[in-house]
CSV table of C-alpha atoms in Angstrom, one decimal:
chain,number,residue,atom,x,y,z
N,1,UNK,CA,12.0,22.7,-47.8
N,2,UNK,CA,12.4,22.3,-44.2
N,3,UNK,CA,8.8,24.6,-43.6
N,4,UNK,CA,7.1,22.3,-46.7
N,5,UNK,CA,7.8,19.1,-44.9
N,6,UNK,CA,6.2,20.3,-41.7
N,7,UNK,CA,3.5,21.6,-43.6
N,8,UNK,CA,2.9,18.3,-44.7
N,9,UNK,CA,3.5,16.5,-41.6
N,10,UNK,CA,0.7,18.7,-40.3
N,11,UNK,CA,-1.6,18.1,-43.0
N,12,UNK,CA,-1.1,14.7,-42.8
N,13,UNK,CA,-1.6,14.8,-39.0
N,14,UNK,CA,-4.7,16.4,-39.2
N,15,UNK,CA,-6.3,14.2,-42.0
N,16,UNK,CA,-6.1,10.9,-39.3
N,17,UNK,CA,-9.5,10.6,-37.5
N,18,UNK,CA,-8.6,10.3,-34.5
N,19,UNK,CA,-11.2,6.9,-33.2
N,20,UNK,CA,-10.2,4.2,-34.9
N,21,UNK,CA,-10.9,0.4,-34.9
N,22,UNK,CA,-7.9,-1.5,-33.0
N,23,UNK,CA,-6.9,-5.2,-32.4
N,24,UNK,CA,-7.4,-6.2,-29.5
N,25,UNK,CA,-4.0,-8.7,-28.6
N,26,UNK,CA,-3.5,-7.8,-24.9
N,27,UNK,CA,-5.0,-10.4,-23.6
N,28,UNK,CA,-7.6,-8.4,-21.6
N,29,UNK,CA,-11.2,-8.6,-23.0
N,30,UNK,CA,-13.4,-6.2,-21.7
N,31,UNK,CA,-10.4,-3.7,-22.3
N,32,UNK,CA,-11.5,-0.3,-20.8
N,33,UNK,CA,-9.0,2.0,-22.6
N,34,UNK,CA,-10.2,-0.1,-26.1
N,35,UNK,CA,-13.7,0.5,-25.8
N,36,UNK,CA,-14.3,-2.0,-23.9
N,37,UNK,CA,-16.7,-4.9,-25.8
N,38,UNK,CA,-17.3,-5.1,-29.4
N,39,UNK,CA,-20.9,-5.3,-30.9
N,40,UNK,CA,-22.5,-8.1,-32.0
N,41,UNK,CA,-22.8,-8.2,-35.5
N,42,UNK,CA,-26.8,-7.4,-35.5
N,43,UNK,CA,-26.3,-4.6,-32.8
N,44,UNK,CA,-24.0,-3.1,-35.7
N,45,UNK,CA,-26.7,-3.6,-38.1
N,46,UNK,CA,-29.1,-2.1,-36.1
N,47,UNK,CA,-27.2,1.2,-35.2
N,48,UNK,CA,-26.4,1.5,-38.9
N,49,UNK,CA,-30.3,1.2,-39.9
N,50,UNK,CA,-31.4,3.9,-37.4
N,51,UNK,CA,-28.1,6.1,-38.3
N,52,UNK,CA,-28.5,6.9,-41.5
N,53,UNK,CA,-32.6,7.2,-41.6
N,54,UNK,CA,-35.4,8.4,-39.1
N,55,UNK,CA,-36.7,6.2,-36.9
N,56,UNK,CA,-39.6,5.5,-34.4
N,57,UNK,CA,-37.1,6.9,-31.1
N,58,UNK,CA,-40.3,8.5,-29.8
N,59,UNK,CA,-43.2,8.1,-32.0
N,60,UNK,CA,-45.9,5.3,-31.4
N,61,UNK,CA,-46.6,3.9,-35.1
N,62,UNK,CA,-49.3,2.1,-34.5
N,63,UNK,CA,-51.4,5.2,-32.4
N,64,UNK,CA,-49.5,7.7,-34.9
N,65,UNK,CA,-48.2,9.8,-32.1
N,66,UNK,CA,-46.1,10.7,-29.5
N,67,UNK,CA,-44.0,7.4,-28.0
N,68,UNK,CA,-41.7,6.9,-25.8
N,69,UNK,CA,-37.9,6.1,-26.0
N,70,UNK,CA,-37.7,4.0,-22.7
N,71,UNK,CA,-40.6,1.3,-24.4
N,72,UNK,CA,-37.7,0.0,-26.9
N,73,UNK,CA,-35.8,-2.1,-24.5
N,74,UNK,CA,-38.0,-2.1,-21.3
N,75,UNK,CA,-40.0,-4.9,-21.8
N,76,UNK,CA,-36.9,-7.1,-22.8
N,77,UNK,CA,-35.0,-6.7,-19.6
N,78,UNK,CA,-38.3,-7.0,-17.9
N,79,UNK,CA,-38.5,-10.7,-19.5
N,80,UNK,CA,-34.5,-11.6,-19.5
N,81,UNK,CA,-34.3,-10.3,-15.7
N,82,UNK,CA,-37.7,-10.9,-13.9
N,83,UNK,CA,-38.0,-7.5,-13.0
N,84,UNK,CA,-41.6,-5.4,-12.5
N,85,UNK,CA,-39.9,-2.3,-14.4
N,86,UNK,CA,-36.5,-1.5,-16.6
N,87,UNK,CA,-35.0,2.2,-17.7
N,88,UNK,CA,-31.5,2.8,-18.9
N,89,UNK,CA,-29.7,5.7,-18.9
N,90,UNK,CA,-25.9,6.8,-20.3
N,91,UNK,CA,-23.6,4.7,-18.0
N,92,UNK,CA,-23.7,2.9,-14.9
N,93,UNK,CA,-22.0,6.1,-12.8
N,94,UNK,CA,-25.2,7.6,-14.3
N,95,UNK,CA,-27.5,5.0,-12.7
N,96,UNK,CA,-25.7,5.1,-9.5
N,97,UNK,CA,-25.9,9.4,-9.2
N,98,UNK,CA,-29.3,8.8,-10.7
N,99,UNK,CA,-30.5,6.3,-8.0
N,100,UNK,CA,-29.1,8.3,-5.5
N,101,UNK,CA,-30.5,11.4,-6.3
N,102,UNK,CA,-33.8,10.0,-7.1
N,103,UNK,CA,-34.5,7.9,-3.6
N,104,UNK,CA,-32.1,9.0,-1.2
N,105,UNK,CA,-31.5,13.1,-1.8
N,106,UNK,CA,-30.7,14.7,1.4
N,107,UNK,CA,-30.8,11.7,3.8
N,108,UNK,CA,-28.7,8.7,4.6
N,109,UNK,CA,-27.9,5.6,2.5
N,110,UNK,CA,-25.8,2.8,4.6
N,111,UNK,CA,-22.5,1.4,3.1
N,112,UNK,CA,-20.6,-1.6,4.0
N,113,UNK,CA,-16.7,0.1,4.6
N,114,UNK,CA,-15.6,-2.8,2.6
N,115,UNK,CA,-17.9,-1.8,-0.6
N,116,UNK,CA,-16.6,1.7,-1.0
N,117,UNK,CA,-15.3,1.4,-4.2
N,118,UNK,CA,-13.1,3.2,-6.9
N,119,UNK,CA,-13.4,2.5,-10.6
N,120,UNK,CA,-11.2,3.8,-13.8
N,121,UNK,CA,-10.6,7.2,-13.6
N,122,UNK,CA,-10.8,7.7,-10.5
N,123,UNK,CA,-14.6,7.5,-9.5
N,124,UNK,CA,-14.9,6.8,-6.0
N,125,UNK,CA,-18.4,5.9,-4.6
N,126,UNK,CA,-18.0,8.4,-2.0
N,127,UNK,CA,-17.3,11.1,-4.4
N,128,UNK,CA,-20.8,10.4,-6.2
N,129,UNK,CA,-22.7,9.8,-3.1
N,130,UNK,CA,-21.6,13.8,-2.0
N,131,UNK,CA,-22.2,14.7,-5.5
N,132,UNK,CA,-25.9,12.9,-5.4
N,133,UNK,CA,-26.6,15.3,-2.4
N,134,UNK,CA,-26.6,12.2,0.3
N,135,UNK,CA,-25.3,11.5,3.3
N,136,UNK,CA,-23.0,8.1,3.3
N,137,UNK,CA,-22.9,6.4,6.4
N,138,UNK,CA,-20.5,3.8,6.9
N,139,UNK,CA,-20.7,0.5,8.6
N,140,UNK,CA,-18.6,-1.9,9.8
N,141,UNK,CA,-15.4,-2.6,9.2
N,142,UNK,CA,-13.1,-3.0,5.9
N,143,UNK,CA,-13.0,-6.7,5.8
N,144,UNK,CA,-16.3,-7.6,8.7
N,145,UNK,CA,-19.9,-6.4,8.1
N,146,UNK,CA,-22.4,-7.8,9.9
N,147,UNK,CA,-26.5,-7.4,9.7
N,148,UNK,CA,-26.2,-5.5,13.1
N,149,UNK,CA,-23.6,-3.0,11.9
N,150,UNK,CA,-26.5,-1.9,9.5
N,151,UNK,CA,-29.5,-2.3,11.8
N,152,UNK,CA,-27.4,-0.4,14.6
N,153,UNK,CA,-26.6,2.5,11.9
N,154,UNK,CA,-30.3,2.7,11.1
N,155,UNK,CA,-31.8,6.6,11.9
N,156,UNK,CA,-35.1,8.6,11.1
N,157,UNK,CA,-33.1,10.2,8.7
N,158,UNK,CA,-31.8,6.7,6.3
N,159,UNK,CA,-33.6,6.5,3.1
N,160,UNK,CA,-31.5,3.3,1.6
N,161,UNK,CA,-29.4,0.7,2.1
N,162,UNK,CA,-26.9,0.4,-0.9
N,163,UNK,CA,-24.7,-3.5,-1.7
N,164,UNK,CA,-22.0,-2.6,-4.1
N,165,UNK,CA,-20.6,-5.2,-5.6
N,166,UNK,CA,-16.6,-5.2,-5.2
N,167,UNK,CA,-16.2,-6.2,-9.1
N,168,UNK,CA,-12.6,-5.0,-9.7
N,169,UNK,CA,-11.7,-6.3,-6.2
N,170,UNK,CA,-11.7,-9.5,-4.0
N,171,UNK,CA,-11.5,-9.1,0.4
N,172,UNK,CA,-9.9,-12.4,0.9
N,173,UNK,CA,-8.7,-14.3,4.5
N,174,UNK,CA,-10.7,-13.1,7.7
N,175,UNK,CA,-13.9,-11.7,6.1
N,176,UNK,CA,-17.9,-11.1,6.9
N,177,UNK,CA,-20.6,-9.8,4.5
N,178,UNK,CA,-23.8,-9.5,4.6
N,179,UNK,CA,-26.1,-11.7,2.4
N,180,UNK,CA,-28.2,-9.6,0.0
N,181,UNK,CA,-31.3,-11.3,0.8
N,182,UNK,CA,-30.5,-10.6,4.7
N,183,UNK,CA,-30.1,-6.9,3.7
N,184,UNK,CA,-33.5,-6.7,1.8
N,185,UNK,CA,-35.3,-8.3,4.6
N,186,UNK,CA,-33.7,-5.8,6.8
N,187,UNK,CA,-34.5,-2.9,5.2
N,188,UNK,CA,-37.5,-3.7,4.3
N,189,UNK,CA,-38.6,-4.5,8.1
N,190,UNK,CA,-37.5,-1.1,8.8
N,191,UNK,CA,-39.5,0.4,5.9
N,192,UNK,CA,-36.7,1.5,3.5
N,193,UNK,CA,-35.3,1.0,0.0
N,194,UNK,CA,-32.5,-1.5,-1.2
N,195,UNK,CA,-30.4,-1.1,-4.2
N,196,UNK,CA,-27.9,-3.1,-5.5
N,197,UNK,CA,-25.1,-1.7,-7.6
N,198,UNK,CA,-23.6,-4.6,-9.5
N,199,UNK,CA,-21.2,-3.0,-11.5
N,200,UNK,CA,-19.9,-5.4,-14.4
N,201,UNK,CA,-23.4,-7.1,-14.6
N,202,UNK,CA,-23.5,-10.7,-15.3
N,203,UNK,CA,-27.0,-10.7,-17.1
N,204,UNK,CA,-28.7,-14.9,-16.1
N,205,UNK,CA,-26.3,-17.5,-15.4
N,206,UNK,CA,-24.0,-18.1,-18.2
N,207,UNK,CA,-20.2,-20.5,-17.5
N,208,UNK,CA,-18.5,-17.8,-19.0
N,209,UNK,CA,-19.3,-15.5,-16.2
N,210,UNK,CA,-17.0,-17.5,-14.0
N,211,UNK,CA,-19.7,-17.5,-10.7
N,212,UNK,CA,-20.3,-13.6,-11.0
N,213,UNK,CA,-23.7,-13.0,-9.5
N,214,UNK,CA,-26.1,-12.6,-11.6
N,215,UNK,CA,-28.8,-9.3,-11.9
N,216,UNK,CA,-31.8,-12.1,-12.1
N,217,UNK,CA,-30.4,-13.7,-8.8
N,218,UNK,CA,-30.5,-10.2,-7.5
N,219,UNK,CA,-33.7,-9.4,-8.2
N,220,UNK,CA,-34.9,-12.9,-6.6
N,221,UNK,CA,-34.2,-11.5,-3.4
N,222,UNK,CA,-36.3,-8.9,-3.5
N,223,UNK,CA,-33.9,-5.9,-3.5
N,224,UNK,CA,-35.7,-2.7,-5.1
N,225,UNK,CA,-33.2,-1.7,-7.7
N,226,UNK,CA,-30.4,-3.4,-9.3
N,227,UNK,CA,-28.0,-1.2,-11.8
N,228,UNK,CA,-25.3,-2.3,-13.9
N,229,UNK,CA,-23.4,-1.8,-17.0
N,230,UNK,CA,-24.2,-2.7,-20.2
N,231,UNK,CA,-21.0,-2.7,-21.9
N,232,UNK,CA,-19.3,-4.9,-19.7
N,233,UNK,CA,-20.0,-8.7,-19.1
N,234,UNK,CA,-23.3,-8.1,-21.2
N,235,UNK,CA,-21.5,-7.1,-24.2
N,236,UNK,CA,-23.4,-4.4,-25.5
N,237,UNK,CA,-23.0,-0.6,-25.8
N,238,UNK,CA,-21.9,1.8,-23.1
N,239,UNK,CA,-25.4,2.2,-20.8
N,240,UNK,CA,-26.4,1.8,-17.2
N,241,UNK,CA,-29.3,-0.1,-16.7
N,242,UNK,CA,-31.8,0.1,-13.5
N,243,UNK,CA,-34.2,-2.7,-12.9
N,244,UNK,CA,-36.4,-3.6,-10.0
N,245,UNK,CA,-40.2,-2.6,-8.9
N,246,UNK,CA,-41.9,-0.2,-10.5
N,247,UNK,CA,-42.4,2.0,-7.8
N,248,UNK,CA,-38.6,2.7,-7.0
N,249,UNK,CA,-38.0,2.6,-11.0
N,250,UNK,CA,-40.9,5.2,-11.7
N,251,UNK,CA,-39.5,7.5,-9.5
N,252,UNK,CA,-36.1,7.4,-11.1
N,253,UNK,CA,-37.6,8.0,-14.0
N,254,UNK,CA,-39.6,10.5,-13.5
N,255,UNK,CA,-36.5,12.6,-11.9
N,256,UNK,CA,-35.4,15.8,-13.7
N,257,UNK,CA,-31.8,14.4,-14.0
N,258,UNK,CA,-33.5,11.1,-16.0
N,259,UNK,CA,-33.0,13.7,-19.1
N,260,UNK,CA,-30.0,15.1,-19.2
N,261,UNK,CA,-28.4,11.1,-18.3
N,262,UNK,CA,-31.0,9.6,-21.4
N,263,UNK,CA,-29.7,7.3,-24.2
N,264,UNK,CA,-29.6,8.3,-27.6
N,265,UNK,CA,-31.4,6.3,-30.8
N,266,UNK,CA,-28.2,4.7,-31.4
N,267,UNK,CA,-27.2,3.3,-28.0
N,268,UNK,CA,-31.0,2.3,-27.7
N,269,UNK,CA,-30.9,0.4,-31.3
N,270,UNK,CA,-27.5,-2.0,-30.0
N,271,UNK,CA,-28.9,-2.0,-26.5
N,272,UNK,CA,-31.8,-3.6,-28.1
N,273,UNK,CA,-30.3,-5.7,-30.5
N,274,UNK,CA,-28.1,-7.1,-27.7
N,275,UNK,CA,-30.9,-8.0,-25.4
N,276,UNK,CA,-32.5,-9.6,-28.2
N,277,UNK,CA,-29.7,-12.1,-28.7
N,278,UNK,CA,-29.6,-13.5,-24.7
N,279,UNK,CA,-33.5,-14.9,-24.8
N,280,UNK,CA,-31.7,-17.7,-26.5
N,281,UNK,CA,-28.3,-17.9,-24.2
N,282,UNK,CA,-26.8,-20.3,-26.5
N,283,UNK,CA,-26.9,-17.2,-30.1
N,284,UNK,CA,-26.0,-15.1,-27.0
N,285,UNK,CA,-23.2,-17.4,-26.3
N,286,UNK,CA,-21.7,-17.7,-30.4
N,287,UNK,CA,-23.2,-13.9,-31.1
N,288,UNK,CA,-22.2,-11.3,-28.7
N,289,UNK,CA,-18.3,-11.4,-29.2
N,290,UNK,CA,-17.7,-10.5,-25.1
N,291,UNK,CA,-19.4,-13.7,-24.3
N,292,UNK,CA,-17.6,-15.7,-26.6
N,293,UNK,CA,-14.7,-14.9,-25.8
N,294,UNK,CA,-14.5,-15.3,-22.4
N,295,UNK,CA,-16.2,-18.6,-23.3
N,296,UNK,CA,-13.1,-19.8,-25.5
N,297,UNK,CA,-11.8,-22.8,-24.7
N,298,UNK,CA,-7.5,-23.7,-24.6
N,299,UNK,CA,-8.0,-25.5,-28.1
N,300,UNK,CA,-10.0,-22.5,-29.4
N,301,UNK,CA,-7.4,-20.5,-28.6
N,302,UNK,CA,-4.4,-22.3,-29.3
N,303,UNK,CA,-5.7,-23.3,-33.0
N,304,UNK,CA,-6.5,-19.5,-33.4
N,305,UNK,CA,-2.5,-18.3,-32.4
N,306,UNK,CA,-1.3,-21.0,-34.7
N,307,UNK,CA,-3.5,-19.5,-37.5
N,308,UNK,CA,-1.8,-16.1,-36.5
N,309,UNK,CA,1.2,-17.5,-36.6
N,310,UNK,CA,0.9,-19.3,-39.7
N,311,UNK,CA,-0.3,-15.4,-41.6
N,312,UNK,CA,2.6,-13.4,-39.8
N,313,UNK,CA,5.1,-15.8,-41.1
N,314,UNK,CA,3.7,-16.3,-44.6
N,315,UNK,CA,4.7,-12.5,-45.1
N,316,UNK,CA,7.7,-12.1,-42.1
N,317,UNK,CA,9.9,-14.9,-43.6
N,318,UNK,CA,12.9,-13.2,-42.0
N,319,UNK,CA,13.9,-11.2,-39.0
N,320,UNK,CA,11.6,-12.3,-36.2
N,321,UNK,CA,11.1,-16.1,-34.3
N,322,UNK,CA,7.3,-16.6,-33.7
N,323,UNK,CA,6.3,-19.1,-31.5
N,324,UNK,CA,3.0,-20.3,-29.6
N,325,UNK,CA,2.6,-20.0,-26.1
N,326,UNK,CA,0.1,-20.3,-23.6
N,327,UNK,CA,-1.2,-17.4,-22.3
N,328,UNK,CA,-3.1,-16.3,-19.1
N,329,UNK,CA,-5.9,-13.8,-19.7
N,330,UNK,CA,-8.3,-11.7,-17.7
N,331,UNK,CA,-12.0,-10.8,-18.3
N,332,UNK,CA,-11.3,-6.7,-17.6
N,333,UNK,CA,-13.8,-4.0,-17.3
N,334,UNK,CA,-13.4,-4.3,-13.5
N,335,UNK,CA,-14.8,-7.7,-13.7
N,336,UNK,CA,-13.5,-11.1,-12.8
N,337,UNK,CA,-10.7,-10.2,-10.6
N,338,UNK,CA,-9.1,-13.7,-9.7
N,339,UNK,CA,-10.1,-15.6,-12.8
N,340,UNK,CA,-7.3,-16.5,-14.9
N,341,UNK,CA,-8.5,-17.3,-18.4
N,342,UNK,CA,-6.4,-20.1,-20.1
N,343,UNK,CA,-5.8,-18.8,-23.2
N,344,UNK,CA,-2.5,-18.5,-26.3
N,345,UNK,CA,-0.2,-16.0,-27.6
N,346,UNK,CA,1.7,-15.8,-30.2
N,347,UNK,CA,5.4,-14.7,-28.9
N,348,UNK,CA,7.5,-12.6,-31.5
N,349,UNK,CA,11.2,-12.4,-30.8
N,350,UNK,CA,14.2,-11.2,-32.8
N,351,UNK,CA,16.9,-13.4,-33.4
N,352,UNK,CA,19.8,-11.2,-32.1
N,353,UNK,CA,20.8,-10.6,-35.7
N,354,UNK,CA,20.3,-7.7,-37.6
N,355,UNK,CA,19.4,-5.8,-34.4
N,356,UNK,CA,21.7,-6.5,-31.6
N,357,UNK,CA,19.6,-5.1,-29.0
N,358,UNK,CA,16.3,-7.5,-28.9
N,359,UNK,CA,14.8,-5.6,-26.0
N,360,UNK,CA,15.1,-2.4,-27.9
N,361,UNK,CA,13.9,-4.0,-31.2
N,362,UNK,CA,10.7,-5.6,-29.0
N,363,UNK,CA,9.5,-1.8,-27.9
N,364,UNK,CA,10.2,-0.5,-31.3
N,365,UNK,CA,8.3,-3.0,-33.1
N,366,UNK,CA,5.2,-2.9,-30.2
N,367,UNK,CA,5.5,0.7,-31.0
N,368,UNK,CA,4.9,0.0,-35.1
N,369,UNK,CA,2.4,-1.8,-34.5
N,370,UNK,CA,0.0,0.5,-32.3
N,371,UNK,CA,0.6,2.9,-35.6
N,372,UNK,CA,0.4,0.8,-38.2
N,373,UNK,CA,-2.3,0.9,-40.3
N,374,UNK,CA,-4.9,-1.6,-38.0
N,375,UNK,CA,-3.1,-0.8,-34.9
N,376,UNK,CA,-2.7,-3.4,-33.0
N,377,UNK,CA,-2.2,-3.7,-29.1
N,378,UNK,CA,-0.1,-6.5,-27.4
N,379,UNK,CA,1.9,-7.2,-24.3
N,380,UNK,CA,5.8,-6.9,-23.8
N,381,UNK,CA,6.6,-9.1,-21.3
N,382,UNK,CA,10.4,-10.8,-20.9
N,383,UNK,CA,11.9,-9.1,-23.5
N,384,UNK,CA,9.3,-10.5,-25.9
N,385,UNK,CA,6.3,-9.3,-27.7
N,386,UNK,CA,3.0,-11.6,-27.2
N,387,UNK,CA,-0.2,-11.4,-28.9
N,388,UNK,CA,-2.5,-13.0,-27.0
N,389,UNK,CA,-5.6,-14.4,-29.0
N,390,UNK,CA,-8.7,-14.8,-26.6
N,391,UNK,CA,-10.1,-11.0,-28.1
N,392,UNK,CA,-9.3,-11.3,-31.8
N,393,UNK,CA,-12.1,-12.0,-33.9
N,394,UNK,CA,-11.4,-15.2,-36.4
N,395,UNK,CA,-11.9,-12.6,-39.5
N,396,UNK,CA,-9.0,-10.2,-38.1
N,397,UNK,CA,-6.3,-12.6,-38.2
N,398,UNK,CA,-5.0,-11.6,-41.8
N,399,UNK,CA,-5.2,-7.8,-41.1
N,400,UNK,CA,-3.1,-8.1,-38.0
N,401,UNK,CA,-0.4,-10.2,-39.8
N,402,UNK,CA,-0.6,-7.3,-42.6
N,403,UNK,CA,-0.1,-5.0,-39.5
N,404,UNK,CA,2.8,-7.1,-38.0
N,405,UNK,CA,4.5,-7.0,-41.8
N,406,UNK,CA,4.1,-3.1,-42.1
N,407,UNK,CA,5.6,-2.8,-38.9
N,408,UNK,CA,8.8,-4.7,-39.8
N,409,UNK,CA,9.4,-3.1,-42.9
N,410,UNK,CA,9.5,0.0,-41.4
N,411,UNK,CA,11.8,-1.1,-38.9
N,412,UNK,CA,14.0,-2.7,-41.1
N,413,UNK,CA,14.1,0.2,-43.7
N,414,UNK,CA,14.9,2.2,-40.4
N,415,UNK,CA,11.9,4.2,-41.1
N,416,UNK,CA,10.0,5.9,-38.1
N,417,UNK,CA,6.8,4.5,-37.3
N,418,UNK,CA,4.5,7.2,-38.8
N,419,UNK,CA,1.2,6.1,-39.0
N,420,UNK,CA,-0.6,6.2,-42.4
N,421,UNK,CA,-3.3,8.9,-43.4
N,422,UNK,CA,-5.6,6.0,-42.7
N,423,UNK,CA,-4.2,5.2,-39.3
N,424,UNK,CA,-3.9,6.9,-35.9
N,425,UNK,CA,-1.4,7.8,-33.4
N,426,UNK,CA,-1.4,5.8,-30.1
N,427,UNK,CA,0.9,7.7,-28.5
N,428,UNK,CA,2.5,6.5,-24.9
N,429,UNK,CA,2.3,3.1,-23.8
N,430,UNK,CA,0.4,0.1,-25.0
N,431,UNK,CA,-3.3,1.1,-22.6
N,432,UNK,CA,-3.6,-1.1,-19.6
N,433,UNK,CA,-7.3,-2.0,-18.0
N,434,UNK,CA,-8.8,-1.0,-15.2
């Protein structure tokens, strides 16, 4: 008997895909370890169309032959960012290697010590730059940089002057950097390229941005390439996107490494689909789920955790005290560092009684719930579980109170949380951004 049940806990194991959809309660909305943003609703539509069919990926239908993949979404960031030419590849590591590689091989590109950054998983900008064959130069100091430092630094052998925006970060107190539009006209006195990594990449101006700079306002200085993500603050699929003049674009796409870094028909079809949705900011705004929620206002919010509260208690009538809190939220994906986003939660404590432990109780049941049958991922914080609601979608709010009612009555039955055949293990503790 003892051998039949672990046959069957293996069976079932391995019948549970292993990517599954997730509520999002941790308060953190471009969450890295959750996939970071969700799709609009016609960028889902989209990828399904060219999914399950053939499409045009690389065939001109009007000449009836050969196309190219790069035309789909080219011209729209040409017209949402003001830039001569537009390619995107994989990621935005991808652009930055690519970039690298493609202007700058074997020769110098200039740093600002205070812009050598590390993102999730360890990538460090000096890593990439020795793994895109270039030599990184450093200048000035951690918290001062200065136009001189860079000028100073300049030698026959610098190909580029790189700005990296310090989007997971903030310098603060007795700091010095150097405007973009200073370092264009710089390099551009001294004959050499200027790129702009901006990371998160706030598309135009938009409130919900918070005063991130924006890849137009880039591009109005004059700088050569910008790159940035596209699943980030734009709130579309994972891609890094290059824009700028043709010249420094062509070359970067002409590079053998443009290949093996290129999207496939899927990422193009939400990439374009997303794009489509900004050239009227205010569909952007209500559309592309990212955006709206960091646009939520404290009433949006706060209406939207009592109507969570209102479906966990309708089927948790006993054994937990919910309650409505405000919450402070962040923007995530390395974006946003110092803006608190006012926002709600919905608290769930026990009430001492049947479970005399509450802090026990609160892991076991945050534990349940990242294996019940929507997992769902909140925050344990003072001995209490909160849900914070700025990243759940209005048409989730039943399924997580299904998930929170699944989770107690395993608890209470003293079951162990086993996911489902339809769930997924989480495994470890609830994911935290980066």
């Amino acid at each position: 008997e003892a051998l039949l049940a672990q046959v069957a806990a293996l069976l079932d194991e391995w019948s549970r895909p292993g990517l599954v959809r997730v509520a999002n309660l941790s308060g953190i909305v471009v969450h890295t370890n959750l996939g970071r943003s969700a799709l609009a609703e016609s960028a889902v539509e989209r990828v399904s169309a060219v999914a399950r069919s053939y499409c045009n990926l690389e065939y001109d239908l009007e000449a009836g032959s050969r196309g190219s993949r790069e035309t789909h979404v080219e011209a729209l960031l040409a017209r949402l960012t003001g830039a001569e030419a537009a390619f995107a590849v994989n990621n935005n590591a991808g652009a930055v290697l690519l970039l690298l590689m493609g202007l700058a091989a074997g020769r110098e590109v200039l740093v600002s010590r205070g812009q050598l950054v590390e993102i999730g998983g360890s990538f460090r900008l000096p890593d990439i730059m020795r793994a895109g064959g270039v030599r990184l130069v450093e200048v000035g100091t951690t918290n001062r940089t200065r136009v001189d430092d860079y000028e100073n630094a300049i030698t026959d052998g610098t190909a580029l002057l790189l700005r990296v925006h310090t989007s997971n970060y903030r310098i603060l107190g007795f700091t010095e950097e150097v405007e973009l539009h200073d370092l264009v006209e710089l390099g551009h006195r001294r004959g050499l390229l200027v790129a702009d990594d901006l990371g998160s990449g706030a598309l135009n101006e938009s409130d919900a941005y918070r005063g991130e700079p924006t890849v137009a306002a880039a591009l109005r200085t004059g700088v050569d390439v910008v790159c940035f993500s596209g699943d980030k603050l734009l709130g579309g699929p994972q891609a890094g996107i290059l824009v700028g003049r043709a010249e420094a674009v062509d070359r970067l796409r002409k590079h053998p490494v443009a290949r093996a870094l290129r999207l496939d028909k899927m990422t193009l079809a939400a990439l374009e689909a997303t794009l489509e949705l900004y050239q009227d900011p205010e569909r952007a705004r209500r559309e592309v789920p990212t955006l709206r929620y960091l646009s939520r206002t404290p009433a949006e919010t706060a209406a939207l955790a009592v109507a969570l509260q209102a479906a966990v208690e309708g089927r948790c009538r006993d054994g937990l005290i919910l309650e409505v809190e405000e919450s402070v939220a962040r923007a995530g994906g390395g974006s946003m560092p110092l803006v608190e986003l006012p926002s709600h939660a919905v608290r769930i404590r026990f009430p001492g009684t049947p479970r005399s432990d509450e802090a026990v109780g609160v892991a076991e049941l945050n534990t349940a719930l990242r294996l019940a049958p929507l997992p769902v991922v909140g925050r344990i914080a003072e001995d209490s579980l909160r849900l914070d609601v700025i990243a759940l979608d209005e048409s989730e709010v039943e399924a997580v109170a299904e998930s929170v009612a699944w989770a107690m009555e395993r608890l209470l039955a003293g079951a162990p949380a086993v996911a489902p055949p339809t769930g997924a293990e989480a495994g470890g503790p609830p994911p935290t951004d980066r």
